[in-house]
Short mmCIF file of C-alpha atoms in Angstrom, two decimals:
data_model
loop_
_atom_site.label_atom_id
_atom_site.label_comp_id
_atom_site.label_asym_id
_atom_site.label_seq_id
_atom_site.Cartn_x
_atom_site.Cartn_y
_atom_site.Cartn_z
CA ASP A 68 101.31 74.55 86.02
CA ALA A 69 103.47 77.29 87.52
CA GLY A 70 100.48 79.15 88.83
CA VAL A 71 99.73 82.81 88.21
CA ILE A 72 102.91 84.66 87.35
CA GLN A 73 103.38 88.35 88.02
CA SER A 74 106.24 90.63 87.16
CA PRO A 75 108.02 92.49 88.44
CA ARG A 76 107.82 91.39 92.06
CA HIS A 77 108.99 94.77 93.26
CA GLU A 78 108.89 98.13 91.53
CA VAL A 79 110.18 101.42 92.83
CA THR A 80 109.54 104.47 90.71
CA GLU A 81 109.34 108.21 90.97
CA MET A 82 106.13 110.18 90.91
CA GLY A 83 105.05 110.96 87.37
CA GLN A 84 106.61 107.91 85.78
CA GLU A 85 104.67 105.26 83.92
CA VAL A 86 104.41 101.88 85.59
CA THR A 87 103.41 98.63 83.89
CA LEU A 88 102.56 95.53 85.86
CA ARG A 89 102.31 92.18 84.11
CA CYS A 90 100.36 89.02 84.70
CA LYS A 91 100.28 85.58 83.14
CA PRO A 92 97.19 83.63 84.24
CA ILE A 93 96.96 79.89 84.60
CA SER A 94 96.53 78.28 81.22
CA GLY A 95 92.91 77.58 80.40
CA HIS A 96 91.48 80.02 82.90
CA ASP A 97 88.92 82.29 81.27
CA TYR A 98 88.72 84.89 84.04
CA LEU A 99 91.43 87.29 85.14
CA PHE A 100 91.21 89.71 88.04
CA TRP A 101 93.38 92.62 89.18
CA TYR A 102 93.34 93.57 92.87
CA ARG A 103 95.12 96.21 94.93
CA GLN A 104 95.97 95.87 98.61
CA THR A 105 96.85 98.69 100.99
CA MET A 106 96.83 98.95 104.75
CA MET A 107 94.15 101.63 104.64
CA ARG A 108 91.73 100.07 102.17
CA GLY A 109 92.51 96.37 102.32
CA LEU A 110 92.04 94.24 99.20
CA GLU A 111 90.07 95.89 96.41
CA LEU A 112 89.04 94.50 93.06
CA LEU A 113 90.11 96.88 90.30
CA ILE A 114 88.94 95.14 87.14
CA TYR A 115 88.21 91.72 85.77
CA PHE A 116 88.22 90.13 82.33
CA ASN A 117 86.33 87.23 80.83
CA ASN A 118 87.80 85.72 77.67
CA ASN A 119 90.09 88.75 77.32
CA VAL A 120 87.20 91.23 77.47
CA PRO A 121 86.95 93.70 80.37
CA ILE A 122 83.68 93.02 82.18
CA ASP A 123 83.73 95.28 85.22
CA ASP A 124 86.20 98.11 85.72
CA SER A 125 84.22 99.99 88.35
CA GLY A 126 87.04 99.51 90.83
CA MET A 127 89.64 101.29 88.71
CA PRO A 128 90.41 104.40 90.76
CA GLU A 129 90.78 106.92 87.98
CA ASP A 130 91.82 107.50 84.39
CA ARG A 131 95.48 107.14 85.26
CA PHE A 132 94.86 103.40 85.55
CA SER A 133 94.30 101.20 82.53
CA ALA A 134 94.29 97.44 82.02
CA LYS A 135 94.50 95.33 78.91
CA MET A 136 94.39 91.69 78.04
CA PRO A 137 95.64 91.28 74.46
CA ASN A 138 95.47 87.49 74.62
CA ALA A 139 94.50 84.67 76.93
CA SER A 140 97.95 84.37 78.45
CA PHE A 141 98.87 87.96 79.22
CA SER A 142 97.48 91.03 80.93
CA THR A 143 98.90 94.39 81.92
CA LEU A 144 97.93 97.02 84.44
CA LYS A 145 99.34 100.42 83.63
CA ILE A 146 99.52 103.54 85.77
CA GLN A 147 100.38 106.78 84.01
CA PRO A 148 101.38 109.05 85.63
CA SER A 149 102.06 107.32 88.92
CA GLU A 150 101.53 109.04 92.28
CA PRO A 151 102.74 108.18 95.80
CA ARG A 152 99.19 107.14 96.79
CA ASP A 153 99.39 104.36 94.21
CA SER A 154 101.92 102.58 96.41
CA ALA A 155 100.41 99.19 97.19
CA VAL A 156 100.67 95.49 96.47
CA TYR A 157 98.93 94.61 93.22
CA PHE A 158 97.65 91.07 92.81
CA CYS A 159 96.52 89.28 89.72
CA ALA A 160 94.23 86.25 90.00
CA SER A 161 92.69 83.85 87.53
CA SER A 162 89.92 81.30 87.64
CA LEU A 163 88.19 78.78 85.46
CA VAL A 164 84.79 79.55 86.86
CA PRO A 165 84.54 82.53 89.22
CA VAL A 166 82.20 80.84 91.66
CA ASN A 167 84.97 78.36 92.31
CA GLU A 168 88.40 79.25 93.50
CA GLN A 169 90.47 82.12 92.27
CA TYR A 170 94.21 81.53 92.11
CA PHE A 171 96.28 84.53 93.15
CA GLY A 172 99.75 85.44 92.02
CA PRO A 173 102.51 86.48 94.43
CA GLY A 174 101.81 90.16 93.85
CA THR A 175 103.84 93.17 92.76
CA ARG A 176 104.86 95.57 95.49
CA LEU A 177 104.82 99.06 94.00
CA THR A 178 106.47 101.99 95.71
CA VAL A 179 106.08 105.44 94.21
CA THR A 180 108.36 108.08 95.70
CA ASP B 111 76.51 94.77 98.36
CA ALA B 112 75.95 92.17 101.06
CA LYS B 113 78.56 92.51 103.80
CA THR B 114 80.23 90.17 106.23
CA THR B 115 81.29 90.77 109.84
CA GLN B 116 84.24 88.96 111.37
CA PRO B 117 86.20 89.39 114.60
CA ASN B 118 89.41 91.33 114.03
CA SER B 119 91.58 88.67 115.61
CA MET B 120 91.53 85.28 117.26
CA GLU B 121 94.06 83.17 119.03
CA SER B 122 94.43 79.43 119.09
CA ASN B 123 96.77 76.81 120.48
CA GLU B 124 98.62 74.56 118.12
CA GLU B 125 96.92 71.23 117.37
CA GLU B 126 93.58 72.43 118.70
CA PRO B 127 90.49 73.05 116.56
CA VAL B 128 89.68 76.60 115.55
CA HIS B 129 86.24 77.98 114.81
CA LEU B 130 86.26 81.23 112.85
CA PRO B 131 82.84 82.91 112.82
CA CYS B 132 81.31 85.10 110.14
CA ASN B 133 78.02 86.99 110.16
CA HIS B 134 76.28 87.84 106.89
CA SER B 135 72.75 88.78 107.84
CA THR B 136 72.00 90.50 104.49
CA ILE B 137 72.98 87.51 102.37
CA SER B 138 70.80 86.90 99.34
CA GLY B 139 69.62 83.54 98.11
CA THR B 140 72.18 83.33 95.33
CA ASP B 141 75.25 84.49 97.28
CA TYR B 142 77.93 81.88 97.78
CA ILE B 143 80.00 81.99 100.98
CA HIS B 144 83.70 81.91 100.24
CA TRP B 145 86.67 81.73 102.58
CA TYR B 146 90.18 82.75 101.62
CA ARG B 147 93.26 83.17 103.74
CA GLN B 148 96.35 85.26 103.31
CA LEU B 149 99.64 84.22 104.81
CA PRO B 150 102.22 86.92 105.49
CA SER B 151 103.72 88.39 102.33
CA GLN B 152 101.67 86.13 100.06
CA GLY B 153 98.61 86.44 97.87
CA PRO B 154 95.24 85.22 99.13
CA GLU B 155 94.65 81.49 98.99
CA TYR B 156 91.30 79.80 98.49
CA VAL B 157 90.14 77.72 101.45
CA ILE B 158 86.55 76.61 100.87
CA HIS B 159 83.15 77.74 99.67
CA GLY B 160 79.51 76.73 99.98
CA LEU B 161 75.95 77.78 99.28
CA THR B 162 73.60 76.07 101.70
CA SER B 163 75.03 72.77 102.87
CA ASN B 164 78.05 72.20 105.06
CA VAL B 165 81.22 71.51 103.09
CA ASN B 166 84.43 69.66 103.85
CA ASN B 167 87.74 69.60 102.04
CA ARG B 168 91.31 68.74 102.89
CA MET B 169 91.95 72.17 104.36
CA ALA B 170 88.87 72.89 106.43
CA SER B 171 85.15 72.51 107.01
CA LEU B 172 82.48 75.12 106.45
CA ALA B 173 79.38 75.07 108.61
CA ILE B 174 76.52 77.21 107.30
CA ALA B 175 73.60 78.18 109.52
CA GLU B 176 70.19 77.02 108.42
CA ASP B 177 69.06 80.61 107.77
CA ARG B 178 72.42 81.32 106.04
CA LYS B 179 72.91 84.47 108.07
CA SER B 180 76.13 83.15 109.55
CA SER B 181 78.81 80.58 108.89
CA THR B 182 81.84 79.11 110.63
CA LEU B 183 85.14 78.03 109.18
CA ILE B 184 86.57 75.10 111.09
CA LEU B 185 90.24 74.20 111.10
CA HIS B 186 90.34 70.81 112.71
CA ARG B 187 93.90 70.98 114.03
CA ALA B 188 95.60 74.33 113.89
CA THR B 189 99.28 74.39 113.00
CA LEU B 190 101.72 77.28 113.08
CA ARG B 191 101.41 77.43 109.29
CA ASP B 192 97.72 78.29 109.66
CA ALA B 193 98.56 81.69 111.14
CA ALA B 194 97.06 84.06 108.58
CA VAL B 195 94.26 86.53 107.90
CA TYR B 196 91.06 84.66 107.08
CA TYR B 197 88.50 86.37 104.89
CA CYS B 198 84.83 85.47 104.76
CA ILE B 199 83.36 86.74 101.49
CA LEU B 200 79.95 86.71 99.89
CA PHE B 201 80.46 85.91 96.25
CA ALA B 202 78.08 87.63 93.86
CA GLY B 203 78.26 88.77 90.28
CA ASN B 204 81.53 86.99 89.54
CA MET B 205 83.32 89.17 92.09
CA LEU B 206 84.96 88.71 95.46
CA THR B 207 84.62 91.69 97.80
CA PHE B 208 87.14 91.33 100.60
CA GLY B 209 86.44 92.74 104.06
CA GLY B 210 88.83 93.15 106.94
CA GLY B 211 89.14 89.48 107.81
CA THR B 212 90.18 87.76 111.04
CA ARG B 213 93.83 87.58 111.96
CA LEU B 214 94.43 84.12 113.40
CA MET B 215 97.37 83.71 115.71
CA VAL B 216 98.49 80.20 116.60
CA LYS B 217 100.47 79.64 119.75
CA PRO B 218 102.88 76.70 120.04
#
């Protein structure tokens, strides 16, 4: 398996624009997680899905952020409108059983100017 | 949420063992202890996890105190490739809550 795939790897956008980050989990994994990493706040869990259903979105910072998982092999994290403080590295992870290991993707580095 | 406390940084010599400590005095009976590491410019990578007993795998060993209020990640022979931030995490409710971690520096 190719592991967790994220795209794009880098995104530079202007404030106010819509940004969509994409994730393909490892095949067969029922859990998908979105994290955000910044120097100030470290790694934070934003939302996670089980069998394509959002289970806990308490980490989503505000209504500008939304996440979907239309099928078992694809998820998106959307920011609309984007702001400079959204600049961060966004990681997607998947797991078969959460108590065991989570596999992280390479991340998307987002810069909002 | 139960929290973990780790030293900000540690230094080791190459090919020597490394003991990375973690305190989790408020751990509950059902919390698993997970360790992940993050190499520069990469996503976190699973290292090991345990509940009550010590655990060994190809990457490391995890020693858990009898009262479970602390644990130690043991790298048996540090290499330059082990230089990373190591996170000790109490797993509860299907979620990992990352703290600040320990930055391990390995000297040749």
